[in-house]
Coordinates of C-alpha atoms in Angstrom, one line a residue:
M1 CA -4.9 29.0 -10.7
K2 CA -2.4 30.5 -8.3
N3 CA -3.4 28.0 -5.6
I4 CA -3.0 25.2 -8.0
R5 CA 0.5 26.3 -8.7
K6 CA 1.2 26.3 -5.0
I7 CA -0.2 22.9 -4.5
Y8 CA 1.8 21.6 -7.4
A9 CA 5.0 23.2 -6.0
V10 CA 4.5 21.3 -2.7
W11 CA 3.7 18.0 -4.5
K12 CA 6.7 18.3 -6.8
F13 CA 9.0 19.2 -4.0
Q14 CA 8.0 16.1 -2.0
M15 CA 8.0 13.7 -5.0
I16 CA 11.6 14.7 -5.9
S17 CA 12.9 14.7 -2.3
K18 CA 11.3 11.3 -1.5
I19 CA 12.1 9.5 -4.7
I20 CA 15.7 10.6 -5.0
N21 CA 16.4 9.4 -1.5
I22 CA 18.7 6.8 -0.1
K23 CA 16.0 5.5 2.3
T24 CA 13.6 5.0 -0.6
L25 CA 16.2 3.1 -2.6
I26 CA 17.1 0.8 0.3
I27 CA 13.5 0.0 1.1
F28 CA 12.7 -0.7 -2.5
L29 CA 15.7 -3.0 -2.7
I30 CA 14.7 -4.8 0.4
M31 CA 11.2 -5.3 -1.0
F32 CA 12.5 -6.5 -4.3
L33 CA 14.7 -9.1 -2.5
Y34 CA 11.9 -10.2 -0.2
I35 CA 9.5 -10.7 -3.2
R36 CA 12.3 -12.6 -5.0
A37 CA 12.8 -14.9 -2.1
Y38 CA 9.0 -15.4 -1.6
E39 CA 8.6 -16.3 -5.3
E40 CA 11.7 -18.6 -5.5
P41 CA 9.6 -21.8 -4.8
I42 CA 7.3 -20.8 -7.5
M43 CA 10.2 -20.5 -9.9
D44 CA 11.4 -24.0 -8.9
F45 CA 7.9 -25.3 -9.7
L46 CA 7.9 -23.6 -13.1
K47 CA 11.3 -25.1 -13.9
A48 CA 10.3 -28.6 -12.8
V49 CA 7.1 -28.7 -15.0
G50 CA 8.5 -26.7 -17.8
I51 CA 5.8 -24.0 -18.1
G52 CA 5.6 -20.3 -17.8
I53 CA 3.4 -18.1 -15.7
E54 CA 1.1 -15.1 -16.4
P55 CA 1.8 -11.7 -14.7
Y56 CA -1.1 -12.0 -12.3
L57 CA 0.5 -13.2 -9.1
Y58 CA 0.1 -9.9 -7.4
P59 CA -3.6 -10.1 -6.4
I60 CA -3.0 -13.6 -5.1
L61 CA 0.1 -12.7 -3.0
M62 CA -1.7 -9.6 -1.6
N63 CA -4.5 -11.9 -0.3
D64 CA -2.0 -13.9 1.7
I65 CA -1.7 -13.4 5.4
V66 CA 2.0 -12.5 5.8
F67 CA 3.1 -11.2 2.4
P68 CA 1.0 -7.9 2.5
I69 CA 2.2 -7.2 6.1
I70 CA 5.8 -7.0 4.9
I71 CA 4.9 -4.9 1.9
L72 CA 2.8 -2.5 4.1
L73 CA 5.6 -2.2 6.7
G74 CA 8.0 -1.2 4.0
Y75 CA 5.7 1.6 3.0
L76 CA 5.3 2.6 6.7
I77 CA 9.0 3.0 7.1
L78 CA 9.1 5.3 4.1
V79 CA 6.3 7.6 5.4
C80 CA 7.1 7.4 9.2
D81 CA 8.6 10.9 9.2
A82 CA 5.6 12.6 7.7
P83 CA 5.0 15.5 7.3
F84 CA 8.5 15.3 5.8
I85 CA 10.0 18.6 7.1
G86 CA 13.5 19.0 5.8
N87 CA 15.9 21.4 4.2
G88 CA 14.1 24.0 2.1
Y89 CA 10.7 22.8 3.2
L90 CA 10.0 25.6 5.7
F91 CA 10.7 28.2 3.0
L92 CA 8.3 26.4 0.6
V93 CA 5.6 26.3 3.3
A94 CA 6.0 30.0 3.9
R95 CA 5.5 30.8 0.2
C96 CA 2.6 28.4 -0.4
G97 CA 0.6 28.7 2.8
K98 CA -1.0 26.1 5.1
K99 CA -4.0 25.1 2.9
S100 CA -2.0 24.6 -0.3
R101 CA 0.7 22.8 1.7
I102 CA -1.7 20.3 3.3
I103 CA -3.5 19.6 0.0
G104 CA -0.2 19.2 -1.8
E105 CA 1.1 16.8 0.9
S106 CA -2.1 14.8 0.6
L107 CA -1.9 14.5 -3.2
F108 CA 1.8 13.6 -2.8
M109 CA 0.8 10.8 -0.4
L110 CA -1.7 9.5 -2.9
S111 CA 0.9 9.6 -5.8
Y112 CA 3.6 8.0 -3.7
S113 CA 1.2 5.3 -2.7
A114 CA 0.4 4.6 -6.3
L115 CA 4.1 4.6 -7.2
Y116 CA 4.9 2.1 -4.4
T117 CA 2.0 -0.2 -5.3
L118 CA 2.9 -0.3 -9.0
S119 CA 6.6 -0.9 -8.1
M120 CA 5.6 -3.9 -6.0
Y121 CA 3.5 -5.2 -8.8
V122 CA 6.4 -4.9 -11.2
F123 CA 8.7 -6.7 -8.8
T124 CA 6.3 -9.7 -8.7
I125 CA 6.7 -9.9 -12.5
I126 CA 10.4 -9.2 -13.3
N127 CA 11.7 -12.0 -11.0
F128 CA 10.4 -14.6 -13.4
G129 CA 12.2 -13.1 -16.5
T130 CA 11.5 -15.1 -19.6
K131 CA 9.1 -17.4 -17.8
I132 CA 6.4 -14.6 -18.0
E133 CA 3.7 -15.4 -20.5
F134 CA 1.2 -12.6 -21.3
G135 CA -2.4 -13.6 -21.7
T136 CA -5.9 -12.8 -20.5
S137 CA -6.4 -16.0 -18.4
W138 CA -4.9 -17.1 -15.1
G139 CA -2.8 -19.7 -17.0
K140 CA -1.8 -23.2 -16.3
A141 CA 0.7 -22.5 -13.6
I142 CA -1.5 -20.4 -11.3
L143 CA -4.5 -22.7 -11.8
T144 CA -2.4 -25.7 -11.0
L145 CA -1.0 -24.2 -7.8
T146 CA -4.5 -23.1 -6.8
R147 CA -6.5 -26.3 -7.5
T148 CA -3.9 -29.0 -6.7
D149 CA -1.5 -30.0 -4.0
A150 CA 1.5 -28.8 -6.1
A151 CA 2.0 -25.8 -3.9
Q152 CA 2.5 -27.9 -0.8
Q153 CA 4.9 -30.2 -2.7
F154 CA 7.2 -27.3 -3.6
G155 CA 6.8 -25.4 -0.3
I156 CA 4.7 -22.6 -1.8
H157 CA 2.4 -20.6 0.4
D158 CA -1.3 -21.5 -0.3
F159 CA -2.8 -19.7 -3.2
N160 CA -6.1 -18.1 -2.4
Q161 CA -8.8 -20.0 -4.4
T162 CA -11.4 -17.4 -3.8
V163 CA -9.7 -14.8 -6.0
V164 CA -9.0 -17.2 -8.9
E165 CA -12.6 -18.6 -8.8
N166 CA -14.4 -15.3 -8.6
Y167 CA -12.4 -12.9 -10.7
M168 CA -10.8 -12.7 -14.2
P169 CA -7.0 -12.0 -13.8
I170 CA -7.0 -8.5 -15.2
E171 CA -9.9 -7.5 -13.1
A172 CA -8.4 -9.0 -9.9
T173 CA -5.0 -7.3 -10.6
A174 CA -6.6 -3.9 -11.4
K175 CA -8.8 -3.9 -8.3
T176 CA -6.0 -5.1 -6.0
I177 CA -3.7 -2.3 -7.3
F178 CA -6.5 0.2 -6.8
L179 CA -7.4 -0.9 -3.3
C180 CA -3.8 -1.2 -2.2
T181 CA -3.1 2.3 -3.4
L182 CA -6.1 3.6 -1.4
L183 CA -5.0 1.6 1.7
L184 CA -1.5 3.1 1.5
W185 CA -2.9 6.5 1.1
F186 CA -5.0 6.0 4.2
I187 CA -2.0 4.8 6.2
G188 CA 0.1 7.7 5.0
M189 CA -2.6 10.2 5.8
L190 CA -3.0 8.7 9.2
V191 CA 0.7 9.0 10.0
F192 CA 0.7 12.5 8.5
A193 CA -2.3 13.7 10.5
L194 CA -1.4 12.3 13.9
N195 CA 2.3 13.3 13.6
Y196 CA 1.2 16.8 12.7
L197 CA -1.4 17.1 15.5
L198 CA 0.5 15.4 18.3
K199 CA 4.1 16.3 17.3
N200 CA 5.3 12.7 18.0
Q201 CA 5.3 9.3 16.3
V202 CA 2.0 8.0 17.6
G203 CA 0.8 7.9 14.0
V204 CA 3.4 5.3 13.2
L205 CA 2.4 3.2 16.2
L206 CA -1.3 3.3 15.3
A207 CA -0.6 2.6 11.6
A208 CA 1.5 -0.5 12.6
M209 CA -1.4 -1.7 14.8
I210 CA -3.7 -1.4 11.8
I211 CA -1.3 -3.3 9.5
F212 CA -1.3 -6.2 12.0
G213 CA -5.0 -6.0 12.6
D214 CA -5.9 -8.3 9.7
L215 CA -3.6 -11.0 11.1
A216 CA -5.1 -10.6 14.6
I217 CA -8.6 -11.0 13.3
Y218 CA -7.6 -14.1 11.3
N219 CA -6.1 -15.8 14.3
F220 CA -8.2 -14.6 17.3
F221 CA -11.4 -12.8 16.4
S222 CA -14.6 -13.2 14.4
D223 CA -14.6 -12.7 10.6
S224 CA -17.3 -10.1 11.0
L225 CA -14.6 -7.7 12.2
Y226 CA -12.9 -7.7 8.8
R227 CA -15.2 -4.9 7.7
F228 CA -13.5 -2.7 10.3
S229 CA -10.0 -3.5 9.3
P230 CA -8.5 -1.3 6.6
V231 CA -6.0 -3.9 5.6
S232 CA -8.7 -6.5 5.2
L233 CA -10.7 -4.2 2.9
M234 CA -7.8 -4.3 0.4
K235 CA -8.2 -8.1 0.0
L236 CA -10.5 -9.5 -2.7
S237 CA -10.9 -12.7 -0.7
V238 CA -12.6 -10.6 2.1
I239 CA -14.8 -8.4 -0.1
T240 CA -15.9 -11.4 -2.1
G241 CA -18.6 -13.7 -0.5
V242 CA -22.2 -14.1 0.4
N243 CA -21.8 -13.9 4.2
Q244 CA -23.4 -11.0 5.9
W245 CA -20.1 -9.7 7.2
N246 CA -18.5 -9.6 3.7
P247 CA -18.0 -5.9 2.8
T248 CA -18.4 -4.9 -0.9
F249 CA -15.9 -3.3 -3.2
L250 CA -17.9 -0.1 -3.0
Y251 CA -17.8 -0.2 0.8
A252 CA -14.1 -0.8 0.8
T253 CA -13.4 2.0 -1.6
S254 CA -15.7 4.4 0.3
V255 CA -14.1 3.7 3.7
L256 CA -10.5 4.1 2.4
I257 CA -11.1 7.2 0.4
G258 CA -13.4 8.8 3.0
G259 CA -11.0 8.0 5.8
S260 CA -8.1 9.8 3.9
L261 CA -10.3 12.8 3.1
I262 CA -11.5 13.1 6.7
L263 CA -7.9 13.0 8.0
M264 CA -6.9 15.7 5.5
A265 CA -9.9 17.8 6.6
I266 CA -8.9 17.4 10.3
V267 CA -5.4 18.6 9.6
M268 CA -6.7 21.6 7.6
V269 CA -9.0 22.6 10.5
S270 CA -6.2 22.2 13.0
A271 CA -3.9 24.3 10.9
K272 CA -6.2 27.3 11.2
F273 CA -5.6 27.3 15.0
T274 CA -1.8 26.9 14.9
K275 CA 0.9 29.3 14.1
G276 CA 2.7 26.9 11.8
I277 CA 5.7 24.7 12.0
S278 CA 8.7 25.9 14.0
I279 CA 12.3 24.9 13.5
D280 CA 12.1 23.2 17.0
N281 CA 9.3 20.9 15.9
R282 CA 11.2 20.0 12.7
R283 CA 14.2 18.9 14.8
Q284 CA 12.0 16.8 17.1
R285 CA 10.9 14.9 14.1

């Protein structure tokens, strides 16, 4: 019970310090404006045909090529300074100990990933205001943009037909939110682990390479490499199919969760052989 309180103390400290933060507010505002601009042609389409739209655009947008890259880069900016050593943090670590600190940091990263993902989902909805129509089907607007050339006529990015044809909207939305949360957790833990071990920003560089990995495979490499790309494992269009290279939902979940837990374990093992975090290291970050 005592260790749980220590873990909770680290988690709470980080949640408060990261949420009530000017950088967080700026990044969230930028993401909101980006999503609003991205969805503007869709709004023009809705006004032209006089129909509403169901709140299920998120799984379609996250299966695009460019859209998820911008969303993921926004998150990377937020966690680039992991392990978030700041005022009052060294005192907290001294009280809680290394093990509780690392577990607390890992749980914070998972919670922060979920908060960011859910916020992006909400942003895809609120931009449409009264045009949102709640239902259990994809709705006329999404089906029209998916199955006709209406998207091209209004300058809308292609809607991924694989997602619409193979999933019910609530299932697609829930699975995309779940997988995106796990992907962000993995990215956050990668940055945290490498920055902790190497005392520099190599974690940010590697995470950025992973984020662009899906785009590189799409343009230059074989589709069989998708199963080795964490970003690709978040996309329902990749984990849906009959090809031998198509990973399953279970495979994607296992890789993302397992990768995050392995990174946490590596940091915990490394912490046993280090004296801790010095003030000099804090200033370097």
